[in-house]
mmCIF file of C-alpha atoms in Angstrom:
data_model
loop_
_atom_site.group_PDB
_atom_site.id
_atom_site.type_symbol
_atom_site.label_atom_id
_atom_site.label_comp_id
_atom_site.label_asym_id
_atom_site.label_seq_id
_atom_site.Cartn_x
_atom_site.Cartn_y
_atom_site.Cartn_z
ATOM 1 C CA UNK A 108 -28.656 -35.924 3.229
ATOM 2 C CA UNK A 109 -27.329 -33.928 6.725
ATOM 3 C CA UNK A 110 -29.364 -30.988 7.550
ATOM 4 C CA UNK A 111 -26.469 -29.020 7.234
ATOM 5 C CA UNK A 112 -25.594 -30.421 3.877
ATOM 6 C CA UNK A 113 -29.316 -29.344 2.806
ATOM 7 C CA UNK A 114 -29.013 -25.970 4.049
ATOM 8 C CA UNK A 115 -25.951 -25.792 2.270
ATOM 9 C CA UNK A 116 -27.658 -26.120 -0.963
ATOM 10 C CA UNK A 117 -30.142 -24.041 -0.089
ATOM 11 C CA UNK A 118 -27.715 -21.003 0.529
ATOM 12 C CA UNK A 119 -25.459 -22.022 -2.852
ATOM 13 C CA UNK A 120 -28.721 -21.660 -5.108
ATOM 14 C CA UNK A 121 -29.664 -18.587 -2.980
ATOM 15 C CA UNK A 122 -27.343 -15.514 -4.807
ATOM 16 C CA UNK A 123 -28.300 -17.318 -8.300
ATOM 17 C CA UNK A 124 -32.235 -17.279 -7.501
ATOM 18 C CA UNK A 125 -31.529 -13.810 -6.007
ATOM 19 C CA UNK A 126 -29.656 -12.628 -8.896
ATOM 20 C CA UNK A 127 -32.127 -14.149 -11.255
ATOM 21 C CA UNK A 128 -35.222 -11.427 -9.099
ATOM 22 C CA UNK A 129 -32.635 -8.508 -8.814
ATOM 23 C CA UNK A 130 -34.432 -7.124 -12.105
ATOM 24 C CA UNK A 131 -37.853 -6.828 -10.917
ATOM 25 C CA UNK A 132 -36.502 -5.975 -7.233
ATOM 26 C CA UNK A 133 -34.886 -3.077 -8.407
ATOM 27 C CA UNK A 134 -38.200 -2.070 -10.431
ATOM 28 C CA UNK A 135 -40.481 -2.595 -7.197
ATOM 29 C CA UNK A 136 -38.312 -0.624 -5.241
ATOM 30 C CA UNK A 137 -37.463 2.088 -7.612
ATOM 31 C CA UNK A 138 -41.060 2.375 -8.278
ATOM 32 C CA UNK A 139 -42.685 2.828 -4.530
ATOM 33 C CA UNK A 140 -39.731 4.513 -2.859
ATOM 34 C CA UNK A 141 -37.772 5.759 -5.291
ATOM 35 C CA UNK A 142 -34.390 4.510 -3.839
ATOM 36 C CA UNK A 143 -33.182 0.246 -2.658
ATOM 37 C CA UNK A 144 -32.253 0.192 0.720
ATOM 38 C CA UNK A 145 -29.783 -1.760 1.866
ATOM 39 C CA UNK A 146 -31.379 -2.793 5.157
ATOM 40 C CA UNK A 147 -34.393 -3.668 3.864
ATOM 41 C CA UNK A 148 -32.475 -5.413 0.533
ATOM 42 C CA UNK A 149 -30.799 -7.505 3.395
ATOM 43 C CA UNK A 150 -34.606 -8.468 5.329
ATOM 44 C CA UNK A 151 -35.599 -9.814 1.851
ATOM 45 C CA UNK A 152 -32.317 -12.173 0.668
ATOM 46 C CA UNK A 153 -32.567 -14.118 4.498
ATOM 47 C CA UNK A 154 -36.364 -14.255 3.637
ATOM 48 C CA UNK A 155 -35.255 -15.814 0.215
ATOM 49 C CA UNK A 156 -32.467 -17.568 1.877
ATOM 50 C CA UNK A 157 -35.234 -19.016 4.768
ATOM 51 C CA UNK A 158 -37.776 -20.064 1.971
ATOM 52 C CA UNK A 159 -35.120 -21.507 0.218
ATOM 53 C CA UNK A 160 -33.694 -23.603 2.987
ATOM 54 C CA UNK A 161 -37.634 -25.004 4.481
ATOM 55 C CA UNK A 162 -38.535 -25.804 1.162
ATOM 56 C CA UNK A 163 -35.436 -28.143 0.612
ATOM 57 C CA UNK A 164 -35.968 -29.232 3.889
ATOM 58 C CA UNK A 165 -39.572 -30.254 2.986
ATOM 59 C CA UNK A 166 -38.290 -32.607 0.084
ATOM 60 C CA UNK A 167 -34.519 -33.264 0.303
ATOM 61 C CA UNK A 168 -32.969 -35.821 -0.088
ATOM 62 C CA UNK A 169 -34.658 -36.906 -2.902
ATOM 63 C CA UNK A 170 -34.923 -40.775 -3.616
ATOM 64 C CA UNK A 171 -34.228 -42.782 -5.999
ATOM 65 C CA UNK A 172 -37.806 -43.102 -8.141
ATOM 66 C CA UNK A 173 -37.391 -47.123 -8.848
ATOM 67 C CA UNK A 174 -36.642 -47.093 -5.304
ATOM 68 C CA UNK A 175 -39.748 -45.125 -4.165
ATOM 69 C CA UNK A 176 -42.234 -47.287 -6.876
ATOM 70 C CA UNK A 177 -41.339 -50.557 -4.922
ATOM 71 C CA UNK A 178 -42.451 -49.061 -1.105
ATOM 72 C CA UNK A 179 -45.975 -50.824 -0.001
ATOM 73 C CA UNK A 180 -46.139 -48.838 2.964
ATOM 74 C CA UNK A 181 -48.903 -46.509 4.210
ATOM 75 C CA UNK A 182 -48.727 -42.745 2.975
ATOM 76 C CA UNK A 183 -50.662 -40.640 5.668
ATOM 77 C CA UNK A 184 -50.465 -40.788 9.182
ATOM 78 C CA UNK A 185 -54.075 -39.311 10.562
ATOM 79 C CA UNK A 186 -53.544 -39.476 14.295
ATOM 80 C CA UNK A 187 -52.914 -36.608 15.996
ATOM 81 C CA UNK A 188 -50.459 -36.468 18.536
ATOM 82 C CA UNK A 189 -48.910 -40.162 17.603
ATOM 83 C CA UNK A 190 -45.536 -38.454 17.539
ATOM 84 C CA UNK A 191 -45.741 -38.860 21.609
ATOM 85 C CA UNK A 192 -46.216 -42.414 21.474
ATOM 86 C CA UNK A 193 -43.772 -42.542 18.977
ATOM 87 C CA UNK A 194 -41.217 -40.199 21.029
ATOM 88 C CA UNK A 195 -42.368 -42.729 24.155
ATOM 89 C CA UNK A 196 -41.820 -46.294 22.987
ATOM 90 C CA UNK A 197 -39.208 -45.779 20.493
ATOM 91 C CA UNK A 198 -36.904 -43.313 22.141
ATOM 92 C CA UNK A 199 -35.578 -44.973 25.160
ATOM 93 C CA UNK A 200 -37.603 -42.156 27.266
ATOM 94 C CA UNK A 201 -38.343 -43.319 31.096
ATOM 95 C CA UNK A 202 -39.855 -40.884 33.245
ATOM 96 C CA UNK A 203 -38.009 -42.206 36.248
ATOM 97 C CA UNK A 204 -34.346 -43.142 35.153
ATOM 98 C CA UNK A 205 -32.845 -39.677 34.423
ATOM 99 C CA UNK A 206 -30.009 -41.742 33.310
ATOM 100 C CA UNK A 207 -32.461 -42.278 29.670
ATOM 101 C CA UNK A 208 -32.725 -38.152 28.841
ATOM 102 C CA UNK A 209 -30.038 -37.709 27.124
ATOM 103 C CA UNK A 210 -30.259 -40.494 24.636
ATOM 104 C CA UNK A 211 -34.168 -39.875 23.773
ATOM 105 C CA UNK A 212 -33.467 -35.822 23.533
ATOM 106 C CA UNK A 213 -31.115 -36.291 20.350
ATOM 107 C CA UNK A 214 -32.872 -39.851 19.134
ATOM 108 C CA UNK A 215 -34.622 -39.119 15.706
ATOM 109 C CA UNK A 216 -38.555 -39.630 17.600
ATOM 110 C CA UNK A 217 -37.447 -36.166 18.914
ATOM 111 C CA UNK A 218 -35.121 -34.269 16.487
ATOM 112 C CA UNK A 219 -37.480 -34.461 13.765
ATOM 113 C CA UNK A 220 -40.697 -33.286 15.582
ATOM 114 C CA UNK A 221 -38.721 -30.642 17.282
ATOM 115 C CA UNK A 222 -37.109 -29.368 13.296
ATOM 116 C CA UNK A 223 -40.724 -29.400 12.052
ATOM 117 C CA UNK A 224 -41.440 -27.088 15.059
ATOM 118 C CA UNK A 225 -38.960 -25.075 14.070
ATOM 119 C CA UNK A 226 -39.699 -24.606 10.520
ATOM 120 C CA UNK A 227 -41.630 -22.590 10.431
ATOM 121 C CA UNK A 228 -40.793 -20.458 13.120
ATOM 122 C CA UNK A 229 -38.862 -17.857 11.352
ATOM 123 C CA UNK A 230 -41.640 -16.981 9.167
ATOM 124 C CA UNK A 231 -43.974 -16.103 12.012
ATOM 125 C CA UNK A 232 -41.189 -13.420 12.692
ATOM 126 C CA UNK A 233 -40.934 -12.395 8.895
ATOM 127 C CA UNK A 234 -45.017 -12.002 8.676
ATOM 128 C CA UNK A 235 -44.912 -9.686 12.135
ATOM 129 C CA UNK A 236 -41.725 -7.675 11.608
ATOM 130 C CA UNK A 237 -41.943 -7.239 8.277
ATOM 131 C CA UNK A 238 -45.165 -7.652 6.479
ATOM 132 C CA UNK A 239 -46.670 -6.028 9.247
ATOM 133 C CA UNK A 240 -49.906 -9.106 9.295
ATOM 134 C CA UNK A 241 -51.942 -9.038 11.703
ATOM 135 C CA UNK A 242 -52.345 -12.404 13.837
ATOM 136 C CA UNK A 243 -55.918 -14.159 11.823
ATOM 137 C CA UNK A 244 -53.929 -13.120 8.114
ATOM 138 C CA UNK A 245 -50.589 -14.303 9.951
ATOM 139 C CA UNK A 246 -52.951 -17.880 10.655
ATOM 140 C CA UNK A 247 -53.899 -18.084 7.112
ATOM 141 C CA UNK A 248 -50.824 -17.398 5.705
ATOM 142 C CA UNK A 249 -49.419 -20.753 8.589
ATOM 143 C CA UNK A 250 -52.085 -22.713 7.565
ATOM 144 C CA UNK A 251 -52.048 -22.357 3.870
ATOM 145 C CA UNK A 252 -48.072 -22.713 3.983
ATOM 146 C CA UNK A 253 -47.986 -26.196 6.013
ATOM 147 C CA UNK A 254 -50.701 -27.889 4.482
ATOM 148 C CA UNK A 255 -48.842 -26.741 0.891
ATOM 149 C CA UNK A 256 -45.757 -28.820 2.333
ATOM 150 C CA UNK A 257 -47.841 -31.545 3.447
ATOM 151 C CA UNK A 258 -49.265 -31.913 -0.276
ATOM 152 C CA UNK A 259 -45.980 -31.568 -1.868
ATOM 153 C CA UNK A 260 -44.824 -34.488 0.024
ATOM 154 C CA UNK A 261 -47.686 -35.898 -0.803
ATOM 155 C CA UNK A 262 -47.712 -35.589 -4.649
ATOM 156 C CA UNK A 263 -44.584 -37.042 -4.270
ATOM 157 C CA UNK A 264 -42.960 -33.909 -5.556
ATOM 158 C CA UNK A 265 -46.102 -32.823 -8.198
ATOM 159 C CA UNK A 266 -46.276 -36.161 -9.851
ATOM 160 C CA UNK A 267 -41.938 -36.387 -10.136
ATOM 161 C CA UNK A 268 -42.773 -39.835 -8.240
ATOM 162 C CA UNK A 269 -45.562 -43.125 -8.841
ATOM 163 C CA UNK A 270 -46.339 -42.574 -5.057
ATOM 164 C CA UNK A 271 -45.370 -39.994 -1.700
ATOM 165 C CA UNK A 272 -41.867 -40.846 -0.826
ATOM 166 C CA UNK A 273 -42.522 -39.668 2.919
ATOM 167 C CA UNK A 274 -45.447 -38.962 5.312
ATOM 168 C CA UNK A 275 -48.751 -37.179 5.119
ATOM 169 C CA UNK A 276 -48.706 -36.789 9.184
ATOM 170 C CA UNK A 277 -51.193 -34.553 10.458
ATOM 171 C CA UNK A 278 -48.442 -33.828 13.684
ATOM 172 C CA UNK A 279 -45.988 -32.516 11.423
ATOM 173 C CA UNK A 280 -49.218 -30.343 10.191
ATOM 174 C CA UNK A 281 -49.689 -28.737 13.993
ATOM 175 C CA UNK A 282 -46.080 -28.682 14.731
ATOM 176 C CA UNK A 283 -45.817 -26.546 11.519
ATOM 177 C CA UNK A 284 -48.576 -24.629 12.452
ATOM 178 C CA UNK A 285 -47.678 -23.515 15.935
ATOM 179 C CA UNK A 286 -43.794 -23.169 15.809
ATOM 180 C CA UNK A 287 -44.983 -20.391 12.984
ATOM 181 C CA UNK A 288 -47.362 -19.078 15.468
ATOM 182 C CA UNK A 289 -44.882 -18.522 18.408
ATOM 183 C CA UNK A 290 -42.692 -16.946 15.710
ATOM 184 C CA UNK A 291 -45.401 -14.600 15.179
ATOM 185 C CA UNK A 292 -45.862 -14.085 19.391
ATOM 186 C CA UNK A 293 -42.330 -13.881 20.034
ATOM 187 C CA UNK A 294 -41.097 -11.308 17.281
ATOM 188 C CA UNK A 295 -41.534 -8.662 19.660
ATOM 189 C CA UNK A 296 -38.517 -9.515 21.526
ATOM 190 C CA UNK A 297 -36.057 -9.517 18.872
ATOM 191 C CA UNK A 298 -37.115 -7.050 16.566
ATOM 192 C CA UNK A 299 -36.939 -4.466 19.878
ATOM 193 C CA UNK A 300 -32.879 -2.902 18.569
ATOM 194 C CA UNK A 301 -33.927 -3.377 14.773
ATOM 195 C CA UNK A 302 -35.413 -0.292 12.737
ATOM 196 C CA UNK A 303 -38.959 -0.719 12.415
ATOM 197 C CA UNK A 304 -41.008 -1.351 8.654
ATOM 198 C CA UNK A 305 -42.093 2.747 8.951
ATOM 199 C CA UNK A 306 -38.415 4.149 9.762
ATOM 200 C CA UNK A 307 -36.891 1.860 6.877
ATOM 201 C CA UNK A 308 -39.919 3.419 4.684
ATOM 202 C CA UNK A 309 -39.511 6.332 5.701
ATOM 203 C CA UNK A 310 -35.675 6.520 5.388
ATOM 204 C CA UNK A 311 -36.081 5.019 1.301
ATOM 205 C CA UNK A 312 -38.776 7.358 0.598
ATOM 206 C CA UNK A 313 -36.067 10.646 2.072
ATOM 207 C CA UNK A 314 -32.754 8.249 0.053
ATOM 208 C CA UNK A 315 -35.619 8.510 -2.196
ATOM 209 C CA UNK A 316 -35.947 11.937 -3.084
ATOM 210 C CA UNK A 317 -32.349 11.975 -4.783
ATOM 211 C CA UNK A 318 -31.859 11.171 -8.422
ATOM 212 C CA UNK A 319 -29.149 8.458 -7.708
ATOM 213 C CA UNK A 320 -26.421 8.034 -11.014
ATOM 214 C CA UNK A 321 -27.350 3.947 -10.588
ATOM 215 C CA UNK A 322 -31.308 4.877 -10.501
ATOM 216 C CA UNK A 323 -30.801 6.984 -14.165
ATOM 217 C CA UNK A 324 -28.521 4.283 -14.847
ATOM 218 C CA UNK A 325 -31.715 1.617 -14.095
ATOM 219 C CA UNK A 326 -33.860 3.493 -16.189
ATOM 220 C CA UNK A 327 -31.638 3.632 -19.063
ATOM 221 C CA UNK A 328 -30.748 0.009 -19.010
ATOM 222 C CA UNK A 329 -34.558 -0.973 -19.002
ATOM 223 C CA UNK A 330 -34.276 2.129 -22.054
ATOM 224 C CA UNK A 331 -31.458 0.110 -23.827
ATOM 225 C CA UNK A 332 -33.667 -3.611 -23.245
ATOM 226 C CA UNK A 333 -36.162 -2.394 -24.804
ATOM 227 C CA UNK A 334 -34.702 -0.900 -27.347
ATOM 228 C CA UNK A 335 -32.591 -4.118 -28.344
ATOM 229 C CA UNK A 336 -35.960 -5.667 -28.659
ATOM 230 C CA UNK A 337 -37.286 -3.368 -30.776
ATOM 231 C CA UNK A 338 -33.758 -3.610 -33.005
ATOM 232 C CA UNK A 339 -33.870 -7.533 -32.523
ATOM 233 C CA UNK A 340 -37.097 -7.733 -33.867
ATOM 234 C CA UNK A 341 -36.551 -5.458 -37.131
ATOM 235 C CA UNK A 342 -33.901 -7.494 -37.711
ATOM 236 C CA UNK A 343 -35.533 -10.092 -37.976
ATOM 237 C CA UNK A 344 -38.366 -9.221 -40.038
ATOM 238 C CA UNK A 345 -35.657 -7.623 -42.201
ATOM 239 C CA UNK A 346 -33.166 -10.703 -42.393
ATOM 240 C CA UNK A 347 -37.102 -12.594 -43.312
ATOM 241 C CA UNK A 348 -37.763 -10.564 -45.996
ATOM 242 C CA UNK A 349 -34.536 -10.587 -47.606
ATOM 243 C CA UNK A 350 -33.698 -14.250 -47.631
ATOM 244 C CA UNK A 351 -37.585 -15.062 -48.743
ATOM 245 C CA UNK A 352 -38.023 -12.572 -51.497
ATOM 246 C CA UNK A 353 -36.275 -11.502 -54.862
ATOM 247 C CA UNK A 354 -34.077 -9.056 -52.691
ATOM 248 C CA UNK A 355 -31.049 -11.080 -52.329
ATOM 249 C CA UNK A 356 -31.467 -12.179 -56.173
ATOM 250 C CA UNK A 357 -30.303 -8.017 -56.603
ATOM 251 C CA UNK A 358 -26.754 -6.623 -56.850
ATOM 252 C CA UNK A 359 -27.529 -3.676 -55.727
ATOM 253 C CA UNK A 360 -28.341 -5.407 -52.464
ATOM 254 C CA UNK A 361 -25.080 -7.455 -52.043
ATOM 255 C CA UNK A 362 -23.044 -4.533 -52.814
ATOM 256 C CA UNK A 363 -24.172 -3.039 -48.800
ATOM 257 C CA UNK A 364 -22.690 -6.206 -47.531
ATOM 258 C CA UNK A 365 -19.380 -5.547 -46.585
ATOM 259 C CA UNK A 366 -20.838 -2.047 -45.319
ATOM 260 C CA UNK A 367 -23.084 -4.022 -43.056
ATOM 261 C CA UNK A 368 -21.124 -3.785 -39.392
ATOM 262 C CA UNK A 369 -22.261 0.969 -40.170
ATOM 263 C CA UNK A 370 -25.567 0.240 -41.762
ATOM 264 C CA UNK A 371 -26.614 -2.028 -38.519
ATOM 265 C CA UNK A 372 -25.193 0.777 -35.813
ATOM 266 C CA UNK A 373 -27.003 3.698 -37.622
ATOM 267 C CA UNK A 374 -30.414 1.381 -37.767
ATOM 268 C CA UNK A 375 -29.796 1.546 -33.681
ATOM 269 C CA UNK A 376 -29.555 4.875 -33.541
ATOM 270 C CA UNK A 377 -32.889 5.605 -35.582
ATOM 271 C CA UNK A 378 -34.500 2.954 -33.254
ATOM 272 C CA UNK A 379 -33.119 4.940 -30.497
ATOM 273 C CA UNK A 380 -34.637 8.425 -31.416
ATOM 274 C CA UNK A 381 -37.731 6.649 -32.912
ATOM 275 C CA UNK A 382 -37.697 5.491 -29.568
ATOM 276 C CA UNK A 383 -37.660 8.653 -27.354
ATOM 277 C CA UNK A 384 -39.528 10.808 -30.126
ATOM 278 C CA UNK A 385 -42.542 9.048 -29.885
ATOM 279 C CA UNK A 386 -42.611 8.515 -25.716
ATOM 280 C CA UNK A 387 -41.959 12.341 -25.490
ATOM 281 C CA UNK A 388 -44.905 12.924 -27.516
ATOM 282 C CA UNK A 389 -47.096 10.092 -25.589
ATOM 283 C CA UNK A 390 -46.336 11.076 -22.173
ATOM 284 C CA UNK A 391 -44.764 14.366 -21.477
ATOM 285 C CA UNK A 392 -40.978 13.151 -22.053
ATOM 286 C CA UNK A 393 -40.675 10.002 -19.674
ATOM 287 C CA UNK A 394 -39.072 6.855 -21.401
ATOM 288 C CA UNK A 395 -40.235 3.835 -20.043
ATOM 289 C CA UNK A 396 -37.217 2.826 -18.314
ATOM 290 C CA UNK A 397 -37.690 6.328 -16.023
ATOM 291 C CA UNK A 398 -41.658 6.569 -15.908
ATOM 292 C CA UNK A 399 -41.141 3.075 -14.216
ATOM 293 C CA UNK A 400 -38.771 4.376 -11.708
ATOM 294 C CA UNK A 401 -40.083 7.421 -11.029
ATOM 295 C CA UNK A 402 -38.577 10.201 -13.195
ATOM 296 C CA UNK A 403 -39.297 12.928 -14.944
ATOM 297 C CA UNK A 404 -37.537 15.651 -16.728
ATOM 298 C CA UNK A 405 -38.301 19.277 -15.327
ATOM 299 C CA UNK A 406 -36.754 22.973 -16.341
ATOM 300 C CA UNK A 407 -33.507 23.456 -14.331
ATOM 301 C CA UNK A 408 -35.524 26.806 -12.659
ATOM 302 C CA UNK A 409 -38.597 24.902 -11.872
ATOM 303 C CA UNK A 410 -40.154 26.959 -15.164
ATOM 304 C CA UNK A 411 -42.750 25.189 -17.303
ATOM 305 C CA UNK A 412 -40.394 23.244 -19.957
ATOM 306 C CA UNK A 413 -41.760 22.099 -23.559
ATOM 307 C CA UNK A 414 -41.609 18.636 -25.278
ATOM 308 C CA UNK A 415 -39.426 20.795 -27.984
ATOM 309 C CA UNK A 416 -36.228 21.487 -25.204
ATOM 310 C CA UNK A 417 -36.896 17.981 -24.179
ATOM 311 C CA UNK A 418 -36.865 16.802 -27.797
ATOM 312 C CA UNK A 419 -33.391 18.236 -27.707
ATOM 313 C CA UNK A 420 -32.455 17.343 -24.416
ATOM 314 C CA UNK A 421 -32.669 13.327 -26.175
ATOM 315 C CA UNK A 422 -31.609 14.708 -29.841
ATOM 316 C CA UNK A 423 -28.055 15.853 -27.767
ATOM 317 C CA UNK A 424 -27.951 12.738 -25.713
ATOM 318 C CA UNK A 425 -28.016 10.506 -28.012
ATOM 319 C CA UNK A 426 -26.026 12.050 -30.244
ATOM 320 C CA UNK A 427 -22.572 12.556 -27.322
ATOM 321 C CA UNK A 428 -23.665 8.683 -26.030
ATOM 322 C CA UNK A 429 -23.612 7.164 -29.646
ATOM 323 C CA UNK A 430 -23.713 8.889 -32.943
ATOM 324 C CA UNK A 431 -20.567 11.390 -31.581
ATOM 325 C CA UNK A 432 -18.687 8.851 -30.564
ATOM 326 C CA UNK A 433 -18.507 6.041 -33.500
ATOM 327 C CA UNK A 434 -18.284 8.736 -35.564
ATOM 328 C CA UNK A 435 -15.184 9.600 -33.909
ATOM 329 C CA UNK A 436 -14.105 5.561 -34.187
ATOM 330 C CA UNK A 437 -14.832 5.525 -37.923
ATOM 331 C CA UNK A 438 -13.161 8.525 -38.572
ATOM 332 C CA UNK A 439 -10.144 7.605 -36.430
ATOM 333 C CA UNK A 440 -9.778 4.930 -38.078
ATOM 334 C CA UNK A 441 -10.748 5.098 -41.563
ATOM 335 C CA UNK A 442 -8.836 8.292 -42.119
ATOM 336 C CA UNK A 443 -6.086 9.513 -39.200
ATOM 337 C CA UNK A 444 -4.831 6.003 -38.089
ATOM 338 C CA UNK A 445 -1.722 6.709 -40.613
ATOM 339 C CA UNK A 446 -1.491 10.102 -40.410
ATOM 340 C CA UNK A 447 0.051 10.129 -36.912
ATOM 341 C CA UNK A 448 0.364 13.673 -35.286
ATOM 342 C CA UNK A 449 -3.909 13.472 -35.951
ATOM 343 C CA UNK A 450 -4.359 10.353 -34.608
ATOM 344 C CA UNK A 451 -2.971 11.880 -31.169
ATOM 345 C CA UNK A 452 -4.830 14.665 -30.979
ATOM 346 C CA UNK A 453 -7.815 12.667 -31.182
ATOM 347 C CA UNK A 454 -7.018 9.980 -28.994
ATOM 348 C CA UNK A 455 -6.175 12.609 -25.971
ATOM 349 C CA UNK A 456 -9.805 14.113 -26.831
ATOM 350 C CA UNK A 457 -11.425 10.708 -26.499
ATOM 351 C CA UNK A 458 -9.411 10.784 -23.335
ATOM 352 C CA UNK A 459 -9.960 13.707 -21.749
ATOM 353 C CA UNK A 460 -13.674 13.470 -22.557
ATOM 354 C CA UNK A 461 -13.765 9.419 -21.093
ATOM 355 C CA UNK A 462 -12.058 10.967 -17.890
ATOM 356 C CA UNK A 463 -14.019 14.153 -17.337
ATOM 357 C CA UNK A 464 -17.132 11.792 -17.568
ATOM 358 C CA UNK A 465 -15.201 9.575 -15.242
ATOM 359 C CA UNK A 466 -14.779 12.036 -12.735
ATOM 360 C CA UNK A 467 -18.437 13.455 -13.375
ATOM 361 C CA UNK A 468 -19.607 10.017 -11.975
ATOM 362 C CA UNK A 469 -17.122 9.555 -9.115
ATOM 363 C CA UNK A 470 -18.093 13.020 -8.250
ATOM 364 C CA UNK A 471 -21.759 12.005 -8.240
ATOM 365 C CA UNK A 472 -21.573 8.998 -6.451
ATOM 366 C CA UNK A 473 -20.079 10.789 -3.903
ATOM 367 C CA UNK A 474 -21.654 13.721 -3.930
ATOM 368 C CA UNK A 475 -25.558 14.448 -2.178
ATOM 369 C CA UNK A 476 -25.867 16.436 -4.644
ATOM 370 C CA UNK A 477 -26.916 16.502 -8.483
ATOM 371 C CA UNK A 478 -24.900 15.292 -11.475
ATOM 372 C CA UNK A 479 -25.835 17.526 -14.280
ATOM 373 C CA UNK A 480 -24.200 15.790 -17.657
ATOM 374 C CA UNK A 481 -23.193 18.279 -20.543
ATOM 375 C CA UNK A 482 -26.845 17.309 -22.566
ATOM 376 C CA UNK A 483 -28.774 18.603 -18.876
ATOM 377 C CA UNK A 484 -26.429 22.178 -19.090
ATOM 378 C CA UNK A 485 -27.079 23.083 -22.364
ATOM 379 C CA UNK A 486 -30.807 22.567 -22.340
ATOM 380 C CA UNK A 487 -31.369 24.474 -18.520
ATOM 381 C CA UNK A 488 -33.232 20.865 -17.469
ATOM 382 C CA UNK A 489 -32.635 17.838 -14.682
ATOM 383 C CA UNK A 490 -34.773 14.773 -13.612
ATOM 384 C CA UNK A 491 -37.092 15.026 -11.128
ATOM 385 C CA UNK A 492 -38.612 12.454 -8.577
ATOM 386 C CA UNK A 493 -42.525 11.606 -8.138
ATOM 387 C CA UNK A 494 -43.205 9.323 -4.792
ATOM 388 C CA UNK A 495 -46.570 8.168 -3.721
ATOM 389 C CA UNK A 496 -46.805 7.266 0.538
ATOM 390 C CA UNK A 497 -48.389 4.218 1.382
ATOM 391 C CA UNK A 498 -51.102 5.796 3.114
ATOM 392 C CA UNK A 499 -52.186 8.335 0.695
ATOM 393 C CA UNK A 500 -52.737 8.593 -3.266
ATOM 394 C CA UNK A 501 -51.372 12.012 -2.577
ATOM 395 C CA UNK A 502 -47.946 12.691 -4.075
ATOM 396 C CA UNK A 503 -45.214 12.152 -0.840
ATOM 397 C CA UNK A 504 -42.697 13.816 -2.247
ATOM 398 C CA UNK A 505 -41.970 16.374 -5.253
ATOM 399 C CA UNK A 506 -38.448 17.450 -5.359
ATOM 400 C CA UNK A 507 -35.524 17.987 -7.200
ATOM 401 C CA UNK A 508 -31.929 18.440 -6.457
#
C-alpha cells in the first residue's frame, strides 16, 4: 500500500469520524462561544484529518498475522543516526559522483526518513497557530506523540500481532520530534495571511450574541433526545410490568390494544410536559438543551419574568408543537376525511400554518433580527444568550435580540 493509498483511506474515513463527533463538537462550541465558526470548524476538521492520516501512515499497511508470527528479525534499532549510515551504504550515494544524487534522493533509504521527519511537522504548526502553546509544552507533546507512535508499532498494534511488524527505531523518534519542532518554529511564516486565534474567538463571541435558529434547533434536539431516552425507559418498564405480572391476563387492558398508537402519543406529550415543568422549577426556565448551549428565557421588554409565564410559554410551545397538530390530524382522519368541504378547509388551514412557519424560518435564517414565534409573542418572552470570556469569569456578553 503506497502513501497515496493510505492518505486516500484516511480522507474517506475522516468524514465518518467527524460526523460521529459532530454532536459533541457543536455542544462545546455553542457552550463556549455561542456559535459555530466556519473557519474554526475547517481548522479542526483539517487537524482531525491530519491526525488520522498520520496514524494510518504509522500502522498501515497491515501485514498478515501468520506472516508476522514467522518473522525472526530484530524488533528494535537503538543506534542513533544509523539512518545516515544506511543511506550512505545502500542508496548508491557517492559524494564525488553527482550522477548518483538523483537516484539516492529517490531511494527508499532517503524517502523513509524524510517522511518520518515530515510526519509531525504539521502538528507543530497546529500547536503554535491554533492551540497557542509555548515551546516547552509543544516539545512535550511532540515527544509523547512520537513515543506513542513507536510504542504502537512495538506493541504489535496493541497485541493484535504476536510481535512487532515494524522496528522501534530511535532515529524515527528523533526525526519525528525534530519535524514537529521545526513545524512549531516556522509556523509564523505561514500564518501571516490567516486570522489569529484571538480574531477567530472574537468573531465567534460576536456571532454568539445572536440566538440563531440553528442554535435553537440544536438546543431542542438535545431536549428531544433526553425526552426520547426517558420515554423509552418508561416504555420498557411498562412493557416489563405488563408481561411479567397478571395484567396481561385481564380483558380490561386488552381492549386498549387497538388504541395503542394514541396512548403512546399522549404518553410522549405527558413526558414532555413533565420534563419542561421539572426543569422550569429546577433551573429557572432553561431546559438542559438551552442550559448546555448558554440560552435562557427573558421578558421581551427586559422586565422581570416569572416562572409562571415561562410555564405558559412552554405549554403553548408544546401545544403548538405536539398536542394541537396531533389532535387536528386525528380529527381530520377520524371525522372529516369523508366530508369533502370540511377536509378541504382543514387542509387549507394546515397548509397555511405550515407555509407561515416555513416563511418565519427562512426570514430568521437570512435576517440578523430575532425570530419570534407565536408562543413567544403571546407570552411576551424571548431567548437571550450568556457567553463567558476565556480570560475572565465575568460575563462577556449578555445580550438579546
